[in-house]
């Protein structure tokens, strides 16, 4: 995907990537030089919420059935 940096130096992350990665307004990232490019990594949330018998790590991303299946398959490789 391609995007443009505006006059203020801001980089717009395309909506498709934000949705896929669970990036929302206020998400914290680390940016650093990586060879001739930039690397942007999400900073994990420290928020842990107890819901019933489960501990959930904070974030606004909702996992779909496809997300769960992909995680299960990745664990089997």
PDB file of N, CA and C in Angstrom:
ATOM      1  N   UNK A   1       0.837  -1.176   0.000  1.00  0.00           N
ATOM      2  CA  UNK A   1       0.000   0.000   0.000  1.00  0.00           C
ATOM      3  C   UNK A   1       0.878   1.232   0.000  1.00  0.00           C
ATOM      4  N   UNK A   2       0.388   2.265  -0.613  1.00  0.00           N
ATOM      5  CA  UNK A   2       1.109   3.525  -0.632  1.00  0.00           C
ATOM      6  C   UNK A   2       0.282   4.595   0.057  1.00  0.00           C
ATOM      7  N   UNK A   3       0.982   5.570   0.627  1.00  0.00           N
ATOM      8  CA  UNK A   3       0.324   6.698   1.273  1.00  0.00           C
ATOM      9  C   UNK A   3       1.207   7.916   1.087  1.00  0.00           C
ATOM     10  N   UNK A   4       0.791   9.050   1.561  1.00  0.00           N
ATOM     11  CA  UNK A   4       1.534  10.290   1.390  1.00  0.00           C
ATOM     12  C   UNK A   4       1.788  10.924   2.748  1.00  0.00           C
ATOM     13  N   UNK A   5       2.942  11.554   2.859  1.00  0.00           N
ATOM     14  CA  UNK A   5       3.256  12.321   4.065  1.00  0.00           C
ATOM     15  C   UNK A   5       2.835  13.760   3.796  1.00  0.00           C
ATOM     16  N   UNK A   6       2.061  14.358   4.712  1.00  0.00           N
ATOM     17  CA  UNK A   6       1.564  15.724   4.485  1.00  0.00           C
ATOM     18  C   UNK A   6       2.621  16.764   4.845  1.00  0.00           C
ATOM     19  N   UNK A   7       2.292  18.041   4.662  1.00  0.00           N
ATOM     20  CA  UNK A   7       3.239  19.138   4.912  1.00  0.00           C
ATOM     21  C   UNK A   7       3.721  19.180   6.347  1.00  0.00           C
ATOM     22  N   UNK A   8       2.912  18.705   7.271  1.00  0.00           N
ATOM     23  CA  UNK A   8       3.291  18.716   8.687  1.00  0.00           C
ATOM     24  C   UNK A   8       4.129  17.494   9.049  1.00  0.00           C
ATOM     25  N   UNK A   9       4.417  16.605   8.068  1.00  0.00           N
ATOM     26  CA  UNK A   9       5.225  15.427   8.320  1.00  0.00           C
ATOM     27  C   UNK A   9       4.439  14.238   8.825  1.00  0.00           C
ATOM     28  N   UNK A  10       3.114  14.330   8.773  1.00  0.00           N
ATOM     29  CA  UNK A  10       2.272  13.240   9.268  1.00  0.00           C
ATOM     30  C   UNK A  10       2.092  12.178   8.190  1.00  0.00           C
ATOM     31  N   UNK A  11       2.062  10.950   8.633  1.00  0.00           N
ATOM     32  CA  UNK A  11       1.878   9.801   7.762  1.00  0.00           C
ATOM     33  C   UNK A  11       0.493   9.221   8.025  1.00  0.00           C
ATOM     34  N   UNK A  12      -0.282   9.043   6.978  1.00  0.00           N
ATOM     35  CA  UNK A  12      -1.616   8.471   7.129  1.00  0.00           C
ATOM     36  C   UNK A  12      -1.517   6.965   6.919  1.00  0.00           C
ATOM     37  N   UNK A  13      -1.938   6.205   7.916  1.00  0.00           N
ATOM     38  CA  UNK A  13      -1.974   4.745   7.804  1.00  0.00           C
ATOM     39  C   UNK A  13      -3.311   4.378   7.169  1.00  0.00           C
ATOM     40  N   UNK A  14      -3.296   3.685   6.032  1.00  0.00           N
ATOM     41  CA  UNK A  14      -4.552   3.340   5.361  1.00  0.00           C
ATOM     42  C   UNK A  14      -5.514   2.595   6.288  1.00  0.00           C
ATOM     43  N   UNK A  15      -6.807   2.888   6.121  1.00  0.00           N
ATOM     44  CA  UNK A  15      -7.854   2.322   6.973  1.00  0.00           C
ATOM     45  C   UNK A  15      -7.807   0.803   7.011  1.00  0.00           C
ATOM     46  N   UNK A  16      -7.577   0.169   5.873  1.00  0.00           N
ATOM     47  CA  UNK A  16      -7.528  -1.297   5.825  1.00  0.00           C
ATOM     48  C   UNK A  16      -6.473  -1.845   6.790  1.00  0.00           C
ATOM     49  N   UNK A  17      -5.301  -1.217   6.830  1.00  0.00           N
ATOM     50  CA  UNK A  17      -4.251  -1.666   7.756  1.00  0.00           C
ATOM     51  C   UNK A  17      -4.624  -1.368   9.198  1.00  0.00           C
ATOM     52  N   UNK A  18      -5.183  -0.162   9.440  1.00  0.00           N
ATOM     53  CA  UNK A  18      -5.595   0.171  10.818  1.00  0.00           C
ATOM     54  C   UNK A  18      -6.612  -0.828  11.331  1.00  0.00           C
ATOM     55  N   UNK A  19      -7.586  -1.162  10.499  1.00  0.00           N
ATOM     56  CA  UNK A  19      -8.618  -2.114  10.918  1.00  0.00           C
ATOM     57  C   UNK A  19      -8.016  -3.493  11.174  1.00  0.00           C
ATOM     58  N   UNK A  20      -7.159  -3.943  10.273  1.00  0.00           N
ATOM     59  CA  UNK A  20      -6.570  -5.280  10.400  1.00  0.00           C
ATOM     60  C   UNK A  20      -5.688  -5.398  11.637  1.00  0.00           C
ATOM     61  N   UNK A  21      -4.987  -4.321  11.988  1.00  0.00           N
ATOM     62  CA  UNK A  21      -4.055  -4.362  13.113  1.00  0.00           C
ATOM     63  C   UNK A  21      -4.651  -3.838  14.417  1.00  0.00           C
ATOM     64  N   UNK A  22      -5.891  -3.362  14.359  1.00  0.00           N
ATOM     65  CA  UNK A  22      -6.531  -2.855  15.568  1.00  0.00           C
ATOM     66  C   UNK A  22      -5.984  -1.517  16.014  1.00  0.00           C
ATOM     67  N   UNK A  23      -5.488  -0.722  15.070  1.00  0.00           N
ATOM     68  CA  UNK A  23      -4.948   0.595  15.397  1.00  0.00           C
ATOM     69  C   UNK A  23      -6.113   1.581  15.464  1.00  0.00           C
ATOM     70  N   UNK A  24      -6.224   2.270  16.581  1.00  0.00           N
ATOM     71  CA  UNK A  24      -7.287   3.255  16.765  1.00  0.00           C
ATOM     72  C   UNK A  24      -6.663   4.577  17.186  1.00  0.00           C
ATOM     73  N   UNK A  25      -7.469   5.634  17.198  1.00  0.00           N
ATOM     74  CA  UNK A  25      -6.980   6.934  17.646  1.00  0.00           C
ATOM     75  C   UNK A  25      -6.379   6.784  19.044  1.00  0.00           C
ATOM     76  N   UNK A  26      -5.205   7.312  19.241  1.00  0.00           N
ATOM     77  CA  UNK A  26      -4.539   7.208  20.532  1.00  0.00           C
ATOM     78  C   UNK A  26      -3.636   5.997  20.671  1.00  0.00           C
ATOM     79  N   UNK A  27      -3.643   5.096  19.678  1.00  0.00           N
ATOM     80  CA  UNK A  27      -2.728   3.950  19.724  1.00  0.00           C
ATOM     81  C   UNK A  27      -1.299   4.474  19.760  1.00  0.00           C
ATOM     82  N   UNK A  28      -0.480   3.854  20.577  1.00  0.00           N
ATOM     83  CA  UNK A  28       0.922   4.271  20.691  1.00  0.00           C
ATOM     84  C   UNK A  28       1.786   3.396  19.804  1.00  0.00           C
ATOM     85  N   UNK A  29       2.754   4.042  19.135  1.00  0.00           N
ATOM     86  CA  UNK A  29       3.661   3.320  18.253  1.00  0.00           C
ATOM     87  C   UNK A  29       5.093   3.745  18.527  1.00  0.00           C
ATOM     88  N   UNK A  30       5.997   2.875  18.150  1.00  0.00           N
ATOM     89  CA  UNK A  30       7.421   3.198  18.184  1.00  0.00           C
ATOM     90  C   UNK A  30       7.868   3.262  16.735  1.00  0.00           C
ATOM     91  N   UNK A  31       8.585   4.321  16.370  1.00  0.00           N
ATOM     92  CA  UNK A  31       9.065   4.465  14.999  1.00  0.00           C
ATOM     93  C   UNK A  31      10.579   4.589  15.030  1.00  0.00           C
ATOM     94  N   UNK A  32      11.236   3.872  14.093  1.00  0.00           N
ATOM     95  CA  UNK A  32      12.697   3.925  14.060  1.00  0.00           C
ATOM     96  C   UNK A  32      13.189   3.686  12.642  1.00  0.00           C
ATOM     97  N   UNK A  33      14.406   4.092  12.431  1.00  0.00           N
ATOM     98  CA  UNK A  33      15.055   3.892  11.144  1.00  0.00           C
ATOM     99  C   UNK A  33      15.370   2.410  10.977  1.00  0.00           C
ATOM    100  N   UNK A  34      15.130   1.902   9.784  1.00  0.00           N
ATOM    101  CA  UNK A  34      15.386   0.486   9.500  1.00  0.00           C
ATOM    102  C   UNK A  34      15.990   0.402   8.098  1.00  0.00           C
ATOM    103  N   UNK A  35      17.317   0.433   8.046  1.00  0.00           N
ATOM    104  CA  UNK A  35      17.982   0.462   6.743  1.00  0.00           C
ATOM    105  C   UNK A  35      17.659   1.766   6.038  1.00  0.00           C
ATOM    106  N   UNK A  36      17.093   1.657   4.840  1.00  0.00           N
ATOM    107  CA  UNK A  36      16.729   2.865   4.093  1.00  0.00           C
ATOM    108  C   UNK A  36      15.252   3.219   4.288  1.00  0.00           C
ATOM    109  N   UNK A  37      14.602   2.582   5.269  1.00  0.00           N
ATOM    110  CA  UNK A  37      13.181   2.828   5.491  1.00  0.00           C
ATOM    111  C   UNK A  37      12.878   3.110   6.943  1.00  0.00           C
ATOM    112  N   UNK A  38      11.605   3.067   7.250  1.00  0.00           N
ATOM    113  CA  UNK A  38      11.122   3.262   8.613  1.00  0.00           C
ATOM    114  C   UNK A  38      10.411   2.007   9.077  1.00  0.00           C
ATOM    115  N   UNK A  39      10.500   1.729  10.347  1.00  0.00           N
ATOM    116  CA  UNK A  39       9.753   0.621  10.945  1.00  0.00           C
ATOM    117  C   UNK A  39       8.860   1.209  12.018  1.00  0.00           C
ATOM    118  N   UNK A  40       7.588   0.850  11.961  1.00  0.00           N
ATOM    119  CA  UNK A  40       6.613   1.332  12.934  1.00  0.00           C
ATOM    120  C   UNK A  40       6.042   0.114  13.655  1.00  0.00           C
ATOM    121  N   UNK A  41       6.218   0.047  14.964  1.00  0.00           N
ATOM    122  CA  UNK A  41       5.704  -1.064  15.760  1.00  0.00           C
ATOM    123  C   UNK A  41       4.686  -0.539  16.754  1.00  0.00           C
ATOM    124  N   UNK A  42       3.580  -1.273  16.901  1.00  0.00           N
ATOM    125  CA  UNK A  42       2.602  -0.929  17.925  1.00  0.00           C
ATOM    126  C   UNK A  42       3.189  -1.212  19.298  1.00  0.00           C
ATOM    127  N   UNK A  43       2.912  -0.351  20.233  1.00  0.00           N
ATOM    128  CA  UNK A  43       3.326  -0.570  21.619  1.00  0.00           C
ATOM    129  C   UNK A  43       2.152  -1.258  22.313  1.00  0.00           C
ATOM    130  N   UNK A  44       2.418  -2.416  22.878  1.00  0.00           N
ATOM    131  CA  UNK A  44       1.362  -3.194  23.522  1.00  0.00           C
ATOM    132  C   UNK A  44       0.734  -2.420  24.663  1.00  0.00           C
ATOM    133  N   UNK A  45      -0.550  -2.567  24.784  1.00  0.00           N
ATOM    134  CA  UNK A  45      -1.290  -1.924  25.864  1.00  0.00           C
ATOM    135  C   UNK A  45      -0.999  -2.650  27.175  1.00  0.00           C
ATOM    136  N   UNK A  46      -0.922  -1.893  28.252  1.00  0.00           N
ATOM    137  CA  UNK A  46      -0.712  -2.489  29.572  1.00  0.00           C
ATOM    138  C   UNK A  46      -2.032  -2.751  30.279  1.00  0.00           C
ATOM    139  N   UNK A  47      -3.124  -2.493  29.583  1.00  0.00           N
ATOM    140  CA  UNK A  47      -4.435  -2.621  30.203  1.00  0.00           C
ATOM    141  C   UNK A  47      -4.858  -4.088  30.220  1.00  0.00           C
ATOM    142  N   UNK A  48      -5.164  -4.607  31.392  1.00  0.00           N
ATOM    143  CA  UNK A  48      -5.685  -5.963  31.523  1.00  0.00           C
ATOM    144  C   UNK A  48      -7.038  -5.856  32.224  1.00  0.00           C
ATOM    145  N   UNK A  49      -8.038  -6.443  31.603  1.00  0.00           N
ATOM    146  CA  UNK A  49      -9.397  -6.350  32.125  1.00  0.00           C
ATOM    147  C   UNK A  49      -9.887  -7.748  32.438  1.00  0.00           C
ATOM    148  N   UNK A  50     -10.526  -7.921  33.582  1.00  0.00           N
ATOM    149  CA  UNK A  50     -11.107  -9.216  33.943  1.00  0.00           C
ATOM    150  C   UNK A  50     -12.567  -9.230  33.513  1.00  0.00           C
ATOM    151  N   UNK A  51     -12.904 -10.190  32.657  1.00  0.00           N
ATOM    152  CA  UNK A  51     -14.280 -10.356  32.189  1.00  0.00           C
ATOM    153  C   UNK A  51     -14.685 -11.790  32.502  1.00  0.00           C
ATOM    154  N   UNK A  52     -15.536 -11.957  33.494  1.00  0.00           N
ATOM    155  CA  UNK A  52     -15.915 -13.302  33.916  1.00  0.00           C
ATOM    156  C   UNK A  52     -14.688 -14.057  34.397  1.00  0.00           C
ATOM    157  N   UNK A  53     -14.423 -15.207  33.797  1.00  0.00           N
ATOM    158  CA  UNK A  53     -13.267 -16.030  34.162  1.00  0.00           C
ATOM    159  C   UNK A  53     -12.045 -15.750  33.298  1.00  0.00           C
ATOM    160  N   UNK A  54     -12.091 -14.697  32.492  1.00  0.00           N
ATOM    161  CA  UNK A  54     -11.020 -14.423  31.536  1.00  0.00           C
ATOM    162  C   UNK A  54     -10.315 -13.120  31.852  1.00  0.00           C
ATOM    163  N   UNK A  55      -9.000 -13.079  31.578  1.00  0.00           N
ATOM    164  CA  UNK A  55      -8.232 -11.842  31.612  1.00  0.00           C
ATOM    165  C   UNK A  55      -8.008 -11.429  30.170  1.00  0.00           C
ATOM    166  N   UNK A  56      -8.372 -10.206  29.841  1.00  0.00           N
ATOM    167  CA  UNK A  56      -8.236  -9.705  28.481  1.00  0.00           C
ATOM    168  C   UNK A  56      -7.237  -8.566  28.458  1.00  0.00           C
ATOM    169  N   UNK A  57      -6.366  -8.574  27.471  1.00  0.00           N
ATOM    170  CA  UNK A  57      -5.431  -7.480  27.287  1.00  0.00           C
ATOM    171  C   UNK A  57      -6.150  -6.419  26.480  1.00  0.00           C
ATOM    172  N   UNK A  58      -6.036  -5.170  26.940  1.00  0.00           N
ATOM    173  CA  UNK A  58      -6.782  -4.057  26.363  1.00  0.00           C
ATOM    174  C   UNK A  58      -6.593  -3.881  24.870  1.00  0.00           C
ATOM    175  N   UNK A  59      -7.503  -3.168  24.284  1.00  0.00           N
ATOM    176  CA  UNK A  59      -7.507  -2.876  22.862  1.00  0.00           C
ATOM    177  C   UNK A  59      -8.927  -2.883  22.364  1.00  0.00           C
ATOM    178  N   UNK A  60      -9.136  -2.206  21.261  1.00  0.00           N
ATOM    179  CA  UNK A  60     -10.479  -2.095  20.728  1.00  0.00           C
ATOM    180  C   UNK A  60     -10.739  -3.055  19.585  1.00  0.00           C
ATOM    181  N   UNK A  61      -9.773  -3.922  19.294  1.00  0.00           N
ATOM    182  CA  UNK A  61      -9.926  -4.835  18.161  1.00  0.00           C
ATOM    183  C   UNK A  61     -10.762  -6.038  18.581  1.00  0.00           C
ATOM    184  N   UNK A  62     -11.770  -6.336  17.803  1.00  0.00           N
ATOM    185  CA  UNK A  62     -12.601  -7.504  18.045  1.00  0.00           C
ATOM    186  C   UNK A  62     -12.130  -8.627  17.136  1.00  0.00           C
ATOM    187  N   UNK A  63     -11.868  -9.784  17.711  1.00  0.00           N
ATOM    188  CA  UNK A  63     -11.412 -10.915  16.903  1.00  0.00           C
ATOM    189  C   UNK A  63     -12.602 -11.578  16.228  1.00  0.00           C
ATOM    190  N   UNK A  64     -12.394 -11.904  14.965  1.00  0.00           N
ATOM    191  CA  UNK A  64     -13.410 -12.605  14.200  1.00  0.00           C
ATOM    192  C   UNK A  64     -13.126 -14.097  14.243  1.00  0.00           C
ATOM    193  N   UNK A  65     -14.057 -14.898  13.752  1.00  0.00           N
ATOM    194  CA  UNK A  65     -13.829 -16.339  13.651  1.00  0.00           C
ATOM    195  C   UNK A  65     -12.598 -16.619  12.787  1.00  0.00           C
ATOM    196  N   UNK A  66     -12.414 -15.833  11.723  1.00  0.00           N
ATOM    197  CA  UNK A  66     -11.247 -16.015  10.847  1.00  0.00           C
ATOM    198  C   UNK A  66      -9.946 -15.735  11.594  1.00  0.00           C
ATOM    199  N   UNK A  67      -9.942 -14.709  12.466  1.00  0.00           N
ATOM    200  CA  UNK A  67      -8.749 -14.401  13.263  1.00  0.00           C
ATOM    201  C   UNK A  67      -8.378 -15.583  14.153  1.00  0.00           C
ATOM    202  N   UNK A  68      -9.367 -16.163  14.810  1.00  0.00           N
ATOM    203  CA  UNK A  68      -9.133 -17.299  15.711  1.00  0.00           C
ATOM    204  C   UNK A  68      -8.610 -18.493  14.913  1.00  0.00           C
ATOM    205  N   UNK A  69      -9.226 -18.774  13.771  1.00  0.00           N
ATOM    206  CA  UNK A  69      -8.778 -19.890  12.939  1.00  0.00           C
ATOM    207  C   UNK A  69      -7.328 -19.670  12.487  1.00  0.00           C
ATOM    208  N   UNK A  70      -6.991 -18.452  12.059  1.00  0.00           N
ATOM    209  CA  UNK A  70      -5.626 -18.158  11.629  1.00  0.00           C
ATOM    210  C   UNK A  70      -4.623 -18.372  12.762  1.00  0.00           C
ATOM    211  N   UNK A  71      -4.983 -17.959  13.980  1.00  0.00           N
ATOM    212  CA  UNK A  71      -4.102 -18.169  15.125  1.00  0.00           C
ATOM    213  C   UNK A  71      -3.916 -19.655  15.422  1.00  0.00           C
ATOM    214  N   UNK A  72      -4.997 -20.406  15.360  1.00  0.00           N
ATOM    215  CA  UNK A  72      -4.910 -21.847  15.617  1.00  0.00           C
ATOM    216  C   UNK A  72      -4.048 -22.531  14.575  1.00  0.00           C
ATOM    217  N   UNK A  73      -4.224 -22.182  13.313  1.00  0.00           N
ATOM    218  CA  UNK A  73      -3.420 -22.787  12.241  1.00  0.00           C
ATOM    219  C   UNK A  73      -1.948 -22.390  12.362  1.00  0.00           C
ATOM    220  N   UNK A  74      -1.677 -21.154  12.707  1.00  0.00           N
ATOM    221  CA  UNK A  74      -0.299 -20.696  12.862  1.00  0.00           C
ATOM    222  C   UNK A  74       0.396 -21.450  13.976  1.00  0.00           C
ATOM    223  N   UNK A  75      -0.340 -21.802  15.019  1.00  0.00           N
ATOM    224  CA  UNK A  75       0.235 -22.529  16.151  1.00  0.00           C
ATOM    225  C   UNK A  75       0.576 -23.974  15.783  1.00  0.00           C
ATOM    226  N   UNK A  76      -0.041 -24.511  14.741  1.00  0.00           N
ATOM    227  CA  UNK A  76       0.174 -25.898  14.334  1.00  0.00           C
ATOM    228  C   UNK A  76       1.339 -26.055  13.375  1.00  0.00           C
ATOM    229  N   UNK A  77       1.872 -24.946  12.876  1.00  0.00           N
ATOM    230  CA  UNK A  77       2.968 -25.018  11.889  1.00  0.00           C
ATOM    231  C   UNK A  77       4.282 -25.283  12.547  1.00  0.00           C
TER     232      UNK A  77
END
